[in-house]
Amino acid sequence: MVGSMIACEECGASGRLGSCTELFGALLALDHERRQPWGRFHGLNVACFQLQHPSATTVSAVGGQWQVVNTFLAGGLTAIQDLQTRWVRSNRRGARPWPAADSVPARSAPPTVTIEDVSVDGTFPASGYEERMHAWAKSVAAERVTA
Ligand SMILES: [Zn+2]
């Protein structure tokens, strides 16, 4: 799965382990096996990846992804679960469950952590995975801080 060493235009990863899309595919495969520590980070993985790769997301999803990242940084995985529970409830009432995309700041700083860093060697080793996910979320938030 070693790619052609083309740097990613969206997040700046070097491409030395394959494209970001290939790495994300490998990570989603781990998530979907529901093995830990990967499985419980699934919602956060998707949010971080798509906020760093806007071409992979939709305008209507960005607000929710931004909220997932900030909720994780404020309260960890438990807070994300609470958030998702609230979304399910408000969806039943027919309300829009997440903030509008225009409440998400534009990217203003380059990533310091990309999916390539989280993957370490392309395999997303379990050791230190939680710390790397935290660093990834922090980078995603710092990229969109309004000056
Ligand atoms: Zn990328």
CSV table of N, CA and C and ligand atoms in Angstrom, one decimal:
chain,number,residue,atom,x,y,z
A,1,MET,N,0.8,-1.2,0.0
A,1,MET,CA,0.0,0.0,0.0
A,1,MET,C,0.9,1.3,0.0
A,2,VAL,N,2.1,1.1,-0.3
A,2,VAL,CA,3.0,2.3,-0.4
A,2,VAL,C,2.6,3.0,-1.7
A,3,GLY,N,2.3,4.3,-1.5
A,3,GLY,CA,1.8,5.1,-2.7
A,3,GLY,C,2.9,5.7,-3.5
A,4,SER,N,2.5,6.7,-4.2
A,4,SER,CA,3.5,7.2,-5.2
A,4,SER,C,4.2,8.5,-4.6
A,5,MET,N,4.1,8.6,-3.3
A,5,MET,CA,4.8,9.7,-2.7
A,5,MET,C,4.4,11.1,-3.2
A,6,ILE,N,3.1,11.2,-3.4
A,6,ILE,CA,2.5,12.5,-3.8
A,6,ILE,C,1.9,13.1,-2.6
A,7,ALA,N,2.4,14.3,-2.2
A,7,ALA,CA,1.9,15.0,-1.0
A,7,ALA,C,0.4,15.3,-1.2
A,8,CYS,N,-0.3,15.2,-0.1
A,8,CYS,CA,-1.8,15.5,-0.1
A,8,CYS,C,-2.0,17.0,-0.2
A,9,GLU,N,-2.8,17.4,-1.2
A,9,GLU,CA,-3.1,18.8,-1.3
A,9,GLU,C,-3.9,19.3,-0.2
A,10,GLU,N,-4.7,18.5,0.4
A,10,GLU,CA,-5.6,19.0,1.4
A,10,GLU,C,-5.1,19.0,2.8
A,11,CYS,N,-4.3,18.0,3.2
A,11,CYS,CA,-3.7,18.1,4.6
A,11,CYS,C,-2.2,18.2,4.6
A,12,GLY,N,-1.6,18.0,3.5
A,12,GLY,CA,-0.1,18.1,3.5
A,12,GLY,C,0.7,16.9,3.8
A,13,ALA,N,0.0,15.8,4.1
A,13,ALA,CA,0.7,14.5,4.4
A,13,ALA,C,1.6,14.2,3.2
A,14,SER,N,2.7,13.5,3.5
A,14,SER,CA,3.8,13.3,2.5
A,14,SER,C,3.4,12.3,1.4
A,15,GLY,N,2.5,11.4,1.8
A,15,GLY,CA,2.1,10.3,0.8
A,15,GLY,C,3.1,9.1,0.9
A,16,ARG,N,4.0,9.1,1.8
A,16,ARG,CA,5.0,8.1,1.9
A,16,ARG,C,4.4,6.7,2.3
A,17,LEU,N,3.3,6.7,2.9
A,17,LEU,CA,2.6,5.5,3.3
A,17,LEU,C,1.4,5.2,2.4
A,18,GLY,N,1.3,5.9,1.3
A,18,GLY,CA,0.1,5.8,0.5
A,18,GLY,C,-0.8,7.0,0.6
A,19,SER,N,-1.8,7.1,-0.2
A,19,SER,CA,-2.6,8.4,-0.1
A,19,SER,C,-3.4,8.4,1.2
A,20,CYS,N,-3.9,9.6,1.5
A,20,CYS,CA,-4.7,9.7,2.7
A,20,CYS,C,-6.0,8.9,2.6
A,21,THR,N,-6.5,8.8,1.4
A,21,THR,CA,-7.7,8.0,1.2
A,21,THR,C,-7.5,6.5,1.5
A,22,GLU,N,-6.3,6.0,1.1
A,22,GLU,CA,-5.9,4.6,1.4
A,22,GLU,C,-5.7,4.4,2.9
A,23,LEU,N,-5.1,5.4,3.5
A,23,LEU,CA,-4.9,5.3,5.0
A,23,LEU,C,-6.2,5.3,5.7
A,24,PHE,N,-7.1,6.2,5.3
A,24,PHE,CA,-8.5,6.3,5.9
A,24,PHE,C,-9.2,5.0,5.7
A,25,GLY,N,-9.1,4.4,4.5
A,25,GLY,CA,-9.7,3.1,4.3
A,25,GLY,C,-9.2,2.0,5.3
A,26,ALA,N,-7.9,2.0,5.5
A,26,ALA,CA,-7.3,1.1,6.5
A,26,ALA,C,-7.9,1.3,7.9
A,27,LEU,N,-8.0,2.6,8.3
A,27,LEU,CA,-8.5,3.0,9.6
A,27,LEU,C,-9.9,2.6,9.7
A,28,LEU,N,-10.7,2.8,8.7
A,28,LEU,CA,-12.2,2.5,8.8
A,28,LEU,C,-12.3,1.0,8.9
A,29,ALA,N,-11.5,0.2,8.3
A,29,ALA,CA,-11.6,-1.2,8.4
A,29,ALA,C,-11.3,-1.7,9.8
A,30,LEU,N,-10.4,-1.0,10.5
A,30,LEU,CA,-10.2,-1.3,11.9
A,30,LEU,C,-11.4,-0.9,12.8
A,31,ASP,N,-11.9,0.3,12.5
A,31,ASP,CA,-13.1,0.8,13.2
A,31,ASP,C,-14.3,-0.2,13.1
A,32,HIS,N,-14.4,-0.7,11.9
A,32,HIS,CA,-15.6,-1.5,11.6
A,32,HIS,C,-15.5,-2.9,12.2
A,33,GLU,N,-14.3,-3.3,12.5
A,33,GLU,CA,-14.2,-4.6,13.2
A,33,GLU,C,-14.6,-4.5,14.6
A,34,ARG,N,-14.9,-3.3,15.1
A,34,ARG,CA,-15.2,-3.0,16.4
A,34,ARG,C,-14.2,-3.4,17.4
A,35,ARG,N,-13.0,-3.5,17.0
A,35,ARG,CA,-11.9,-3.8,17.9
A,35,ARG,C,-11.5,-2.5,18.6
A,36,GLN,N,-11.0,-2.7,19.8
A,36,GLN,CA,-10.5,-1.5,20.5
A,36,GLN,C,-9.0,-1.5,20.5
A,37,PRO,N,-8.4,-0.3,20.5
A,37,PRO,CA,-9.0,1.0,20.8
A,37,PRO,C,-9.6,1.7,19.6
A,38,TRP,N,-9.6,1.1,18.4
A,38,TRP,CA,-10.0,1.9,17.3
A,38,TRP,C,-11.5,2.2,17.2
A,39,GLY,N,-12.3,1.2,17.5
A,39,GLY,CA,-13.8,1.3,17.2
A,39,GLY,C,-14.4,2.5,17.9
A,40,ARG,N,-14.1,2.7,19.2
A,40,ARG,CA,-14.8,3.8,19.9
A,40,ARG,C,-14.4,5.2,19.4
A,41,PHE,N,-13.4,5.3,18.5
A,41,PHE,CA,-13.0,6.6,18.0
A,41,PHE,C,-13.6,6.8,16.6
A,42,HIS,N,-14.4,5.9,16.2
A,42,HIS,CA,-14.9,6.0,14.8
A,42,HIS,C,-15.5,7.4,14.4
A,43,GLY,N,-16.4,7.9,15.2
A,43,GLY,CA,-17.0,9.2,14.9
A,43,GLY,C,-16.0,10.3,14.8
A,44,LEU,N,-15.0,10.2,15.7
A,44,LEU,CA,-14.0,11.3,15.8
A,44,LEU,C,-13.0,11.1,14.6
A,45,ASN,N,-12.7,9.9,14.2
A,45,ASN,CA,-11.9,9.7,13.0
A,45,ASN,C,-12.5,10.3,11.8
A,46,VAL,N,-13.8,10.0,11.6
A,46,VAL,CA,-14.4,10.6,10.4
A,46,VAL,C,-14.4,12.1,10.4
A,47,ALA,N,-14.7,12.7,11.6
A,47,ALA,CA,-14.8,14.1,11.7
A,47,ALA,C,-13.4,14.7,11.4
A,48,CYS,N,-12.3,14.2,12.0
A,48,CYS,CA,-11.0,14.7,11.8
A,48,CYS,C,-10.6,14.6,10.3
A,49,PHE,N,-10.8,13.4,9.8
A,49,PHE,CA,-10.4,13.2,8.4
A,49,PHE,C,-11.1,14.1,7.4
A,50,GLN,N,-12.4,14.3,7.6
A,50,GLN,CA,-13.2,15.1,6.7
A,50,GLN,C,-12.9,16.6,6.8
A,51,LEU,N,-12.7,17.0,8.1
A,51,LEU,CA,-12.3,18.4,8.2
A,51,LEU,C,-11.0,18.7,7.6
A,52,GLN,N,-10.1,17.8,7.6
A,52,GLN,CA,-8.8,18.0,6.9
A,52,GLN,C,-8.9,17.7,5.4
A,53,HIS,N,-9.9,17.1,5.0
A,53,HIS,CA,-10.1,16.8,3.5
A,53,HIS,C,-11.5,17.2,3.1
A,54,PRO,N,-11.7,18.5,3.0
A,54,PRO,CA,-13.1,19.0,2.8
A,54,PRO,C,-13.7,18.4,1.5
A,55,SER,N,-12.9,18.0,0.6
A,55,SER,CA,-13.5,17.4,-0.6
A,55,SER,C,-14.2,16.1,-0.3
A,56,ALA,N,-13.9,15.5,0.9
A,56,ALA,CA,-14.5,14.2,1.2
A,56,ALA,C,-15.8,14.4,2.0
A,57,THR,N,-16.2,15.6,2.3
A,57,THR,CA,-17.4,15.8,3.1
A,57,THR,C,-18.4,16.6,2.3
A,58,THR,N,-19.5,16.9,3.0
A,58,THR,CA,-20.5,17.7,2.4
A,58,THR,C,-20.8,19.0,3.3
A,59,VAL,N,-21.2,20.0,2.7
A,59,VAL,CA,-21.5,21.3,3.5
A,59,VAL,C,-22.4,21.0,4.6
A,60,SER,N,-23.4,20.1,4.4
A,60,SER,CA,-24.3,20.0,5.5
A,60,SER,C,-23.8,19.1,6.7
A,61,ALA,N,-22.7,18.4,6.4
A,61,ALA,CA,-22.1,17.6,7.5
A,61,ALA,C,-21.0,18.3,8.3
A,62,VAL,N,-20.4,19.3,7.7
A,62,VAL,CA,-19.3,20.0,8.4
A,62,VAL,C,-19.6,20.5,9.8
A,63,GLY,N,-20.8,21.1,10.0
A,63,GLY,CA,-21.1,21.6,11.3
A,63,GLY,C,-21.1,20.6,12.3
A,64,GLY,N,-21.6,19.4,12.0
A,64,GLY,CA,-21.7,18.3,13.0
A,64,GLY,C,-20.3,17.8,13.3
A,65,GLN,N,-19.4,17.7,12.2
A,65,GLN,CA,-18.1,17.2,12.4
A,65,GLN,C,-17.2,18.2,13.3
A,66,TRP,N,-17.4,19.4,13.0
A,66,TRP,CA,-16.7,20.4,13.8
A,66,TRP,C,-17.2,20.3,15.3
A,67,GLN,N,-18.4,20.1,15.5
A,67,GLN,CA,-18.9,19.9,16.9
A,67,GLN,C,-18.4,18.7,17.6
A,68,VAL,N,-18.2,17.6,16.8
A,68,VAL,CA,-17.7,16.3,17.3
A,68,VAL,C,-16.2,16.6,17.8
A,69,VAL,N,-15.4,17.3,17.0
A,69,VAL,CA,-14.0,17.5,17.4
A,69,VAL,C,-13.9,18.3,18.6
A,70,ASN,N,-14.7,19.4,18.7
A,70,ASN,CA,-14.6,20.3,19.9
A,70,ASN,C,-15.2,19.7,21.1
A,71,THR,N,-16.2,18.8,20.9
A,71,THR,CA,-16.8,18.1,22.0
A,71,THR,C,-15.8,17.1,22.6
A,72,PHE,N,-15.1,16.5,21.7
A,72,PHE,CA,-14.1,15.5,22.2
A,72,PHE,C,-13.0,16.3,23.0
A,73,LEU,N,-12.5,17.4,22.5
A,73,LEU,CA,-11.5,18.1,23.2
A,73,LEU,C,-11.9,18.6,24.5
A,74,ALA,N,-13.2,18.9,24.6
A,74,ALA,CA,-13.7,19.5,25.9
A,74,ALA,C,-14.1,18.4,26.9
A,75,GLY,N,-14.5,17.2,26.4
A,75,GLY,CA,-15.0,16.2,27.3
A,75,GLY,C,-14.7,14.8,27.0
A,76,GLY,N,-13.9,14.5,26.0
A,76,GLY,CA,-13.5,13.2,25.7
A,76,GLY,C,-14.6,12.4,25.0
A,77,LEU,N,-14.4,11.1,24.9
A,77,LEU,CA,-15.3,10.2,24.1
A,77,LEU,C,-16.7,10.1,24.8
A,78,THR,N,-16.8,10.2,26.1
A,78,THR,CA,-18.1,10.2,26.8
A,78,THR,C,-18.9,11.4,26.3
A,79,ALA,N,-18.3,12.5,26.2
A,79,ALA,CA,-19.0,13.7,25.7
A,79,ALA,C,-19.6,13.5,24.3
A,80,ILE,N,-18.8,12.9,23.5
A,80,ILE,CA,-19.3,12.6,22.1
A,80,ILE,C,-20.5,11.7,22.1
A,81,GLN,N,-20.5,10.7,23.0
A,81,GLN,CA,-21.6,9.8,23.1
A,81,GLN,C,-22.9,10.6,23.5
A,82,ASP,N,-22.7,11.5,24.5
A,82,ASP,CA,-23.8,12.3,24.9
A,82,ASP,C,-24.4,13.2,23.8
A,83,LEU,N,-23.4,13.7,23.0
A,83,LEU,CA,-23.8,14.6,21.9
A,83,LEU,C,-24.6,13.8,20.9
A,84,GLN,N,-24.1,12.6,20.6
A,84,GLN,CA,-24.8,11.8,19.6
A,84,GLN,C,-26.2,11.4,20.0
A,85,THR,N,-26.3,11.1,21.3
A,85,THR,CA,-27.6,10.8,21.9
A,85,THR,C,-28.6,12.0,21.7
A,86,ARG,N,-28.1,13.2,22.0
A,86,ARG,CA,-28.9,14.4,21.9
A,86,ARG,C,-29.3,14.6,20.4
A,87,TRP,N,-28.4,14.3,19.5
A,87,TRP,CA,-28.7,14.4,18.0
A,87,TRP,C,-29.8,13.5,17.6
A,88,VAL,N,-29.8,12.3,18.1
A,88,VAL,CA,-30.8,11.3,17.8
A,88,VAL,C,-32.1,11.8,18.2
A,89,ARG,N,-32.2,12.4,19.5
A,89,ARG,CA,-33.4,12.9,20.0
A,89,ARG,C,-33.9,14.0,19.2
A,90,SER,N,-33.1,15.0,18.9
A,90,SER,CA,-33.6,16.2,18.2
A,90,SER,C,-34.0,15.9,16.8
A,91,ASN,N,-33.3,14.8,16.2
A,91,ASN,CA,-33.7,14.4,14.9
A,91,ASN,C,-35.1,13.9,14.9
A,92,ARG,N,-35.5,13.2,16.0
A,92,ARG,CA,-36.9,12.6,16.1
A,92,ARG,C,-37.9,13.7,16.1
A,93,ARG,N,-37.5,14.9,16.7
A,93,ARG,CA,-38.4,16.0,16.8
A,93,ARG,C,-38.4,16.8,15.5
A,94,GLY,N,-37.6,16.4,14.6
A,94,GLY,CA,-37.5,17.1,13.3
A,94,GLY,C,-36.7,18.3,13.3
A,95,ALA,N,-36.0,18.6,14.3
A,95,ALA,CA,-35.1,19.8,14.4
A,95,ALA,C,-33.7,19.4,13.7
A,96,ARG,N,-33.1,20.4,13.2
A,96,ARG,CA,-31.7,20.1,12.7
A,96,ARG,C,-30.8,19.8,13.9
A,97,PRO,N,-30.2,18.7,13.9
A,97,PRO,CA,-29.5,18.3,15.1
A,97,PRO,C,-28.1,19.0,15.3
A,98,TRP,N,-27.5,19.5,14.3
A,98,TRP,CA,-26.2,20.1,14.5
A,98,TRP,C,-26.1,21.5,13.9
A,99,PRO,N,-25.1,22.2,14.3
A,99,PRO,CA,-25.0,23.6,13.9
A,99,PRO,C,-24.8,23.8,12.4
A,100,ALA,N,-25.2,24.9,11.9
A,100,ALA,CA,-25.0,25.1,10.4
A,100,ALA,C,-23.5,25.2,10.0
A,101,ALA,N,-23.2,24.9,8.8
A,101,ALA,CA,-21.9,24.8,8.3
A,101,ALA,C,-21.2,26.2,8.4
A,102,ASP,N,-22.0,27.3,8.3
A,102,ASP,CA,-21.4,28.6,8.3
A,102,ASP,C,-20.9,29.0,9.7
A,103,SER,N,-21.2,28.2,10.7
A,103,SER,CA,-20.7,28.4,12.0
A,103,SER,C,-19.3,27.8,12.2
A,104,VAL,N,-18.8,27.1,11.2
A,104,VAL,CA,-17.5,26.5,11.3
A,104,VAL,C,-16.5,27.5,10.7
A,105,PRO,N,-15.4,27.9,11.4
A,105,PRO,CA,-14.4,28.8,10.9
A,105,PRO,C,-13.7,28.2,9.7
A,106,ALA,N,-13.3,29.0,8.8
A,106,ALA,CA,-12.5,28.5,7.6
A,106,ALA,C,-11.1,28.1,8.1
A,107,ARG,N,-10.5,27.2,7.3
A,107,ARG,CA,-9.1,26.8,7.7
A,107,ARG,C,-8.2,28.0,7.6
A,108,SER,N,-7.4,28.2,8.6
A,108,SER,CA,-6.5,29.4,8.5
A,108,SER,C,-5.1,29.0,8.9
A,109,ALA,N,-4.8,27.8,9.3
A,109,ALA,CA,-3.5,27.3,9.7
A,109,ALA,C,-3.3,25.9,9.1
A,110,PRO,N,-2.0,25.6,8.8
A,110,PRO,CA,-1.8,24.2,8.2
A,110,PRO,C,-1.9,23.2,9.3
A,111,PRO,N,-2.2,21.9,9.0
A,111,PRO,CA,-2.2,20.9,10.0
A,111,PRO,C,-0.8,20.6,10.6
A,112,THR,N,-0.8,20.3,11.8
A,112,THR,CA,0.4,19.8,12.5
A,112,THR,C,0.4,18.3,12.6
A,113,VAL,N,-0.8,17.7,12.6
A,113,VAL,CA,-0.9,16.3,12.7
A,113,VAL,C,-1.9,15.9,11.6
A,114,THR,N,-1.5,14.8,10.8
A,114,THR,CA,-2.3,14.3,9.8
A,114,THR,C,-2.6,12.8,10.0
A,115,ILE,N,-3.4,12.3,9.2
A,115,ILE,CA,-3.7,10.8,9.3
A,115,ILE,C,-2.5,10.0,9.1
A,116,GLU,N,-1.5,10.5,8.4
A,116,GLU,CA,-0.2,9.8,8.2
A,116,GLU,C,0.5,9.7,9.6
A,117,ASP,N,0.5,10.7,10.4
A,117,ASP,CA,1.1,10.7,11.7
A,117,ASP,C,0.3,9.7,12.6
A,118,VAL,N,-1.0,9.7,12.5
A,118,VAL,CA,-1.8,8.8,13.4
A,118,VAL,C,-1.5,7.4,13.0
A,119,SER,N,-1.3,7.1,11.7
A,119,SER,CA,-1.1,5.7,11.3
A,119,SER,C,0.3,5.2,11.7
A,120,VAL,N,1.2,6.1,12.0
A,120,VAL,CA,2.6,5.8,12.3
A,120,VAL,C,3.4,5.2,11.2
A,121,ASP,N,3.0,3.9,10.8
A,121,ASP,CA,3.7,3.2,9.7
A,121,ASP,C,2.7,2.7,8.7
A,122,GLY,N,1.5,3.2,8.8
A,122,GLY,CA,0.4,2.8,7.9
A,122,GLY,C,-0.5,1.8,8.6
A,123,THR,N,-0.2,1.3,9.8
A,123,THR,CA,-1.0,0.3,10.4
A,123,THR,C,-1.8,0.7,11.6
A,124,PHE,N,-1.7,2.0,12.0
A,124,PHE,CA,-2.4,2.5,13.2
A,124,PHE,C,-2.2,1.6,14.4
A,125,PRO,N,-1.0,1.5,14.9
A,125,PRO,CA,-0.8,0.6,16.1
A,125,PRO,C,-1.6,1.0,17.3
A,126,ALA,N,-2.0,0.0,18.1
A,126,ALA,CA,-2.8,0.3,19.2
A,126,ALA,C,-2.1,1.1,20.3
A,127,SER,N,-0.8,0.8,20.4
A,127,SER,CA,0.0,1.5,21.4
A,127,SER,C,0.1,3.0,21.1
A,128,GLY,N,-0.4,3.8,22.0
A,128,GLY,CA,-0.4,5.3,21.8
A,128,GLY,C,-1.4,5.8,20.9
A,129,TYR,N,-2.4,4.9,20.5
A,129,TYR,CA,-3.4,5.4,19.5
A,129,TYR,C,-4.2,6.5,20.1
A,130,GLU,N,-4.7,6.3,21.3
A,130,GLU,CA,-5.5,7.3,22.0
A,130,GLU,C,-4.8,8.7,22.0
A,131,GLU,N,-3.5,8.7,22.4
A,131,GLU,CA,-2.8,10.0,22.4
A,131,GLU,C,-2.7,10.6,21.0
A,132,ARG,N,-2.5,9.7,20.0
A,132,ARG,CA,-2.4,10.3,18.6
A,132,ARG,C,-3.7,10.8,18.2
A,133,MET,N,-4.8,10.2,18.6
A,133,MET,CA,-6.1,10.7,18.2
A,133,MET,C,-6.3,12.1,18.8
A,134,HIS,N,-5.9,12.2,20.1
A,134,HIS,CA,-6.0,13.5,20.8
A,134,HIS,C,-5.2,14.6,20.0
A,135,ALA,N,-4.0,14.2,19.6
A,135,ALA,CA,-3.2,15.2,18.9
A,135,ALA,C,-3.8,15.6,17.6
A,136,TRP,N,-4.4,14.6,16.9
A,136,TRP,CA,-5.0,14.9,15.6
A,136,TRP,C,-6.2,15.8,15.8
A,137,ALA,N,-7.1,15.6,16.8
A,137,ALA,CA,-8.2,16.4,17.1
A,137,ALA,C,-7.7,17.8,17.4
A,138,LYS,N,-6.7,17.9,18.2
A,138,LYS,CA,-6.1,19.3,18.6
A,138,LYS,C,-5.7,20.0,17.4
A,139,SER,N,-5.0,19.3,16.4
A,139,SER,CA,-4.5,19.9,15.2
A,139,SER,C,-5.7,20.5,14.4
A,140,VAL,N,-6.7,19.6,14.2
A,140,VAL,CA,-7.9,20.0,13.5
A,140,VAL,C,-8.6,21.3,14.0
A,141,ALA,N,-8.7,21.3,15.4
A,141,ALA,CA,-9.3,22.5,16.0
A,141,ALA,C,-8.4,23.7,15.8
A,142,ALA,N,-7.1,23.5,15.9
A,142,ALA,CA,-6.1,24.7,15.8
A,142,ALA,C,-6.1,25.2,14.4
A,143,GLU,N,-6.4,24.4,13.4
A,143,GLU,CA,-6.4,24.8,12.0
A,143,GLU,C,-7.5,25.9,11.7
A,144,ARG,N,-8.5,25.9,12.6
A,144,ARG,CA,-9.7,26.7,12.3
A,144,ARG,C,-10.0,27.7,13.3
A,145,VAL,N,-9.0,28.0,14.1
A,145,VAL,CA,-9.2,29.0,15.1
A,145,VAL,C,-9.3,30.4,14.5
A,146,THR,N,-10.3,31.1,14.9
A,146,THR,CA,-10.5,32.5,14.3
A,146,THR,C,-9.5,33.4,15.1
A,147,ALA,N,-8.8,34.2,14.3
A,147,ALA,CA,-7.8,35.1,14.9
A,147,ALA,C,-8.5,36.2,15.7
B,1,ZN,ZN,-4.5,14.3,3.3
